[in-house]
Structure formats: structure tokens, C-alpha cells
Amino acid sequence: MSPLSELYQEIAACQRCDLAKYRTRAVPGEGSENAEIMFIGEAPGWHEDQQGRPFVGPAGHYLDKLLASINLKREQVYIANVIKCRPQGNRDPLPSEIHNCRKWLERQIELIHPKMIVTLGRYSMAMFFPGKSISKIHGTAQKRDNAIYYAMYYPAAALHQQSLRQAIEADMLKIPSLLAQAESMTQAKQEPQQLTMFEV
Ligand code: URA
């Protein structure tokens, strides 16, 4: 069994917080083990909880369209969430839940080793750009630890708000050139990456 599959089994058995009592399925994440880009959303919603897969409801279909706009399919990237189980009623994740779930995301990042991390929405952004505001930093990237971190709006919010929709679509189009920069960075420097994540 691959280390990623082993990790999925551990996540499926996780009882670190009360979300485990209410989940239909845990939603570990999915995509290519060799993905260069990792997208990190907030938490599973109803559809994701039913299927055990990230971004499969309306926001997920929109994410698929955004990926298609830069000629990518979801199988070519890796998609995960900050929280692996659905908060009841789709409420916002609690700080304690984010804290308890943090080690899963850290291990995913270690295993996937992405060249670029794209945060989707403010909960994911807060782990990589602490203290920043999404309305100020969306569409901007930071190079750090031999990788590129890039903040985008939350697809579920952009789906229903025209101004965010224009912004998220424009921000997505910047990804290919940023990824090319990330590739030249990693070619120049072959040391293993240690990606930085902050406590929120
Ligand atoms: N929103 C998220 O943040 N993640 C999902 O998996 C679905 C919707």
C-alpha cells in the first residue's frame, strides 16, 4: 500500500474530534501523487461527506471548470481540505478542529511535495499567509522554502458573487506562469523542500 493510501486509512479512522461522530465519510483528499500543484479548500460539504471525495458538489464542478481554463484536469493536481470531516450544517470550522486536523494536511504536503500550493478561501489562506486578508492578497504569490504559495478566493463564494467570480477566474489564469517559475526554482536548487505552515 502506498504511503498516501495508508494515510487515507488513518484519516478514515480518525477520532480526534467530534466531527467524527457526525460524518458519513471522511474526505482525505485526492489527485496525483506526483502533482506539482496542490489546491487546499476549507472543509467537506454535504456532497463531499456523502462521497468521501473533495470538491464534488457545485463548488467542485466550478473548480473543475477553473482547472479546465488552464488545461488541467483534477487528476493532474492534488485537492485537499484544511478539515477532513464535514462540520454539521456546513458551519465554519472551529479553531480546535483546524488544530486537530492539521497533522493530516502536513503529512499530505510532505508526501505530495508540491511545487505550488494554492489556498482556496480564508481558512486555508490563514495557514500559509497568517494575518493577511483574502481581499488584499488573492492573486498574489509568495516564494518560500523553494515553493510558491498562492491565495485565491473560495470557489463556493465565487460561484454566487459576480465580482469574486471575475477575480477567481483571472487569478486562475496566472497559475501556469507561476508554476513555470516554481519549476525553474526547483531546478536551480535541488534541496528537499520543507514547506511552512502556520498555526491559526
Ligand atoms: N468546499 C471546500 O472547501 N471543500 C470541499 O471539498 C467542497 C467545498
Tab-separated table of C-alpha atoms and ligand atoms in Angstrom:
chain	number	residue	atom	x	y	z
A	1	MET	CA	0.000	0.000	0.000
A	2	SER	CA	1.339	3.466	-0.859
A	3	PRO	CA	2.099	5.907	1.971
A	4	LEU	CA	-0.749	8.101	0.699
A	5	SER	CA	-3.249	5.202	0.862
A	6	GLU	CA	-2.035	4.382	4.361
A	7	LEU	CA	-2.591	7.994	5.312
A	8	TYR	CA	-6.158	7.839	3.897
A	9	GLN	CA	-6.874	4.831	6.132
A	10	GLU	CA	-5.606	6.699	9.171
A	11	ILE	CA	-7.762	9.714	8.308
A	12	ALA	CA	-10.829	7.499	7.792
A	13	ALA	CA	-10.326	6.099	11.310
A	14	CYS	CA	-9.573	9.471	12.945
A	15	GLN	CA	-11.490	10.210	16.174
A	16	ARG	CA	-9.584	13.314	17.233
A	17	CYS	CA	-12.683	15.496	17.375
A	18	ASP	CA	-16.479	15.370	17.469
A	19	LEU	CA	-16.773	15.773	13.698
A	20	ALA	CA	-16.018	12.035	13.535
A	21	LYS	CA	-19.396	11.306	15.204
A	22	TYR	CA	-21.396	13.040	12.510
A	23	ARG	CA	-19.508	12.263	9.323
A	24	THR	CA	-20.796	9.851	6.702
A	25	ARG	CA	-17.274	9.607	5.324
A	26	ALA	CA	-14.008	11.359	5.977
A	27	VAL	CA	-12.709	13.258	2.947
A	28	PRO	CA	-8.930	12.879	2.925
A	29	GLY	CA	-8.191	14.401	-0.475
A	30	GLU	CA	-7.447	13.080	-3.936
A	31	GLY	CA	-5.341	13.523	-7.019
A	32	SER	CA	-1.963	12.673	-8.386
A	33	GLU	CA	0.759	11.587	-6.000
A	34	ASN	CA	3.157	13.437	-8.294
A	35	ALA	CA	1.079	16.600	-8.534
A	36	GLU	CA	3.006	19.829	-8.951
A	37	ILE	CA	0.088	21.877	-7.664
A	38	MET	CA	-1.893	21.272	-4.517
A	39	PHE	CA	-5.223	23.084	-4.020
A	40	ILE	CA	-6.375	23.387	-0.423
A	41	GLY	CA	-10.004	24.203	0.360
A	42	GLU	CA	-11.799	24.603	3.653
A	43	ALA	CA	-13.924	21.619	4.656
A	44	PRO	CA	-16.149	18.997	3.022
A	45	GLY	CA	-19.761	19.944	2.368
A	46	TRP	CA	-22.765	17.634	2.052
A	47	HIS	CA	-21.797	16.111	-1.315
A	48	GLU	CA	-18.215	15.544	-0.231
A	49	ASP	CA	-19.347	13.905	3.022
A	50	GLN	CA	-21.571	11.528	1.052
A	51	GLN	CA	-18.901	10.554	-1.467
A	52	GLY	CA	-15.706	10.812	0.592
A	53	ARG	CA	-14.156	12.994	-2.145
A	54	PRO	CA	-13.212	16.670	-2.082
A	55	PHE	CA	-14.953	19.299	-4.210
A	56	VAL	CA	-17.586	17.128	-5.897
A	57	GLY	CA	-20.642	19.381	-5.380
A	58	PRO	CA	-21.464	22.631	-7.227
A	59	ALA	CA	-18.275	24.343	-5.984
A	60	GLY	CA	-16.318	21.324	-7.187
A	61	HIS	CA	-17.846	21.483	-10.647
A	62	TYR	CA	-16.853	25.108	-10.745
A	63	LEU	CA	-13.315	24.206	-9.628
A	64	ASP	CA	-13.176	21.659	-12.480
A	65	LYS	CA	-14.109	24.454	-14.908
A	66	LEU	CA	-11.461	26.730	-13.449
A	67	LEU	CA	-8.879	23.961	-13.866
A	68	ALA	CA	-10.012	23.397	-17.451
A	69	SER	CA	-9.390	27.099	-18.156
A	70	ILE	CA	-5.667	26.353	-17.685
A	71	ASN	CA	-5.865	22.957	-19.404
A	72	LEU	CA	-5.704	20.912	-16.259
A	73	LYS	CA	-7.857	18.028	-15.123
A	74	ARG	CA	-8.409	17.304	-11.460
A	75	GLU	CA	-6.451	14.032	-11.815
A	76	GLN	CA	-3.328	16.062	-12.624
A	77	VAL	CA	-3.414	18.140	-9.452
A	78	TYR	CA	-3.950	17.291	-5.801
A	79	ILE	CA	-7.028	18.559	-3.959
A	80	ALA	CA	-7.341	18.578	-0.172
A	81	ASN	CA	-9.079	20.475	2.584
A	82	VAL	CA	-7.970	22.002	5.872
A	83	ILE	CA	-10.615	19.898	7.655
A	84	LYS	CA	-11.207	16.294	6.642
A	85	CYS	CA	-14.761	15.860	8.001
A	86	ARG	CA	-17.872	17.921	7.364
A	87	PRO	CA	-18.864	20.413	10.063
A	88	GLN	CA	-22.605	19.897	10.656
A	89	GLY	CA	-24.805	22.321	8.754
A	90	ASN	CA	-21.722	23.490	6.825
A	91	ARG	CA	-20.762	25.807	9.670
A	92	ASP	CA	-17.281	27.327	9.718
A	93	PRO	CA	-14.560	25.058	11.124
A	94	LEU	CA	-13.616	25.719	14.762
A	95	PRO	CA	-10.017	26.623	15.659
A	96	SER	CA	-9.770	23.377	17.667
A	97	GLU	CA	-10.897	21.352	14.632
A	98	ILE	CA	-8.336	23.074	12.426
A	99	HIS	CA	-5.684	22.344	15.033
A	100	ASN	CA	-6.646	18.673	15.356
A	101	CYS	CA	-6.730	18.127	11.620
A	102	ARG	CA	-3.525	19.971	10.899
A	103	LYS	CA	-1.221	16.962	11.046
A	104	TRP	CA	-3.102	15.268	8.182
A	105	LEU	CA	-2.545	18.205	5.871
A	106	GLU	CA	1.101	18.434	6.928
A	107	ARG	CA	1.610	14.776	6.033
A	108	GLN	CA	-0.137	15.220	2.694
A	109	ILE	CA	2.140	18.112	1.853
A	110	GLU	CA	5.199	16.077	2.836
A	111	LEU	CA	4.105	13.158	0.654
A	112	ILE	CA	2.958	15.141	-2.395
A	113	HIS	CA	5.807	17.625	-2.235
A	114	PRO	CA	4.022	20.165	-4.469
A	115	LYS	CA	5.874	22.961	-6.230
A	116	MET	CA	2.912	25.233	-5.758
A	117	ILE	CA	0.300	25.428	-3.007
A	118	VAL	CA	-2.929	27.222	-3.898
A	119	THR	CA	-5.148	28.193	-0.995
A	120	LEU	CA	-8.890	28.386	-1.695
A	121	GLY	CA	-10.623	30.713	0.735
A	122	ARG	CA	-9.674	32.292	4.015
A	123	TYR	CA	-9.267	29.251	6.289
A	124	SER	CA	-6.727	27.695	4.010
A	125	MET	CA	-5.093	31.079	3.360
A	126	ALA	CA	-4.658	31.637	7.118
A	127	MET	CA	-2.443	28.550	7.379
A	128	PHE	CA	0.047	29.868	4.867
A	129	PHE	CA	-0.421	33.657	4.955
A	130	PRO	CA	-1.139	34.369	8.635
A	131	GLY	CA	-2.709	37.733	9.433
A	132	LYS	CA	-3.493	38.537	5.795
A	133	SER	CA	-6.832	39.421	4.255
A	134	ILE	CA	-8.074	37.451	1.256
A	135	SER	CA	-9.439	40.565	-0.451
A	136	LYS	CA	-5.929	42.072	-0.362
A	137	ILE	CA	-3.740	39.108	-1.246
A	138	HIS	CA	-5.833	36.997	-3.638
A	139	GLY	CA	-3.994	36.572	-6.908
A	140	THR	CA	-0.606	37.184	-5.297
A	141	ALA	CA	2.130	34.645	-4.729
A	142	GLN	CA	4.955	34.232	-2.259
A	143	LYS	CA	8.079	32.211	-2.875
A	144	ARG	CA	9.147	30.460	0.270
A	145	ASP	CA	11.059	27.284	1.087
A	146	ASN	CA	11.580	26.501	-2.573
A	147	ALA	CA	7.855	26.536	-3.373
A	148	ILE	CA	5.230	29.054	-4.424
A	149	TYR	CA	2.231	29.851	-2.261
A	150	TYR	CA	-0.718	31.448	-3.977
A	151	ALA	CA	-4.001	32.669	-2.486
A	152	MET	CA	-7.347	32.510	-4.274
A	153	TYR	CA	-10.952	33.151	-3.302
A	154	TYR	CA	-13.216	30.342	-2.185
A	155	PRO	CA	-14.894	28.756	-5.243
A	156	ALA	CA	-18.182	28.260	-3.349
A	157	ALA	CA	-18.336	32.010	-2.664
A	158	ALA	CA	-17.194	32.999	-6.154
A	159	LEU	CA	-19.906	30.837	-7.675
A	160	HIS	CA	-22.595	33.199	-6.424
A	161	GLN	CA	-20.882	36.599	-6.456
A	162	GLN	CA	-20.050	38.096	-9.793
A	163	SER	CA	-17.155	40.271	-8.578
A	164	LEU	CA	-15.447	37.333	-6.852
A	165	ARG	CA	-16.103	35.195	-9.879
A	166	GLN	CA	-14.234	37.558	-12.161
A	167	ALA	CA	-11.376	37.709	-9.662
A	168	ILE	CA	-11.066	33.940	-9.170
A	169	GLU	CA	-11.170	33.317	-12.922
A	170	ALA	CA	-8.452	35.913	-13.550
A	171	ASP	CA	-6.368	34.573	-10.641
A	172	MET	CA	-6.564	31.034	-12.005
A	173	LEU	CA	-5.120	32.169	-15.317
A	174	LYS	CA	-1.938	33.341	-13.553
A	175	ILE	CA	-1.123	29.845	-12.299
A	176	PRO	CA	0.716	28.434	-15.364
A	177	SER	CA	3.360	31.161	-15.413
A	178	LEU	CA	3.799	30.946	-11.630
A	179	LEU	CA	4.226	27.201	-11.911
A	180	ALA	CA	6.868	27.686	-14.594
A	181	GLN	CA	8.732	29.929	-12.157
A	182	ALA	CA	8.390	27.312	-9.421
A	183	GLU	CA	9.845	24.724	-11.785
A	184	SER	CA	12.868	26.835	-12.598
A	185	MET	CA	13.371	27.463	-8.876
A	186	THR	CA	13.399	23.769	-8.037
A	187	GLN	CA	15.750	23.016	-10.925
A	188	ALA	CA	18.139	25.652	-9.647
A	189	LYS	CA	18.043	24.336	-6.099
A	190	GLN	CA	17.731	20.609	-5.592
A	191	GLU	CA	17.459	20.540	-1.824
A	192	PRO	CA	14.420	18.800	-0.354
A	193	GLN	CA	11.583	21.168	0.394
A	194	GLN	CA	10.289	21.857	3.865
A	195	LEU	CA	7.054	23.746	3.344
A	196	THR	CA	5.969	26.176	6.013
A	197	MET	CA	2.504	26.054	7.530
A	198	PHE	CA	1.410	28.369	10.348
A	199	GLU	CA	-0.764	27.644	13.363
A	200	VAL	CA	-4.055	29.577	13.125
B	1	URA	N1	-15.628	23.432	-0.205
B	1	URA	C1	-14.446	23.048	0.310
B	1	URA	O1	-13.717	23.834	0.900
B	1	URA	N2	-14.076	21.807	0.162
B	1	URA	C2	-14.799	20.894	-0.478
B	1	URA	O2	-14.353	19.760	-0.565
B	1	URA	C3	-16.028	21.318	-1.017
B	1	URA	C4	-16.428	22.589	-0.873
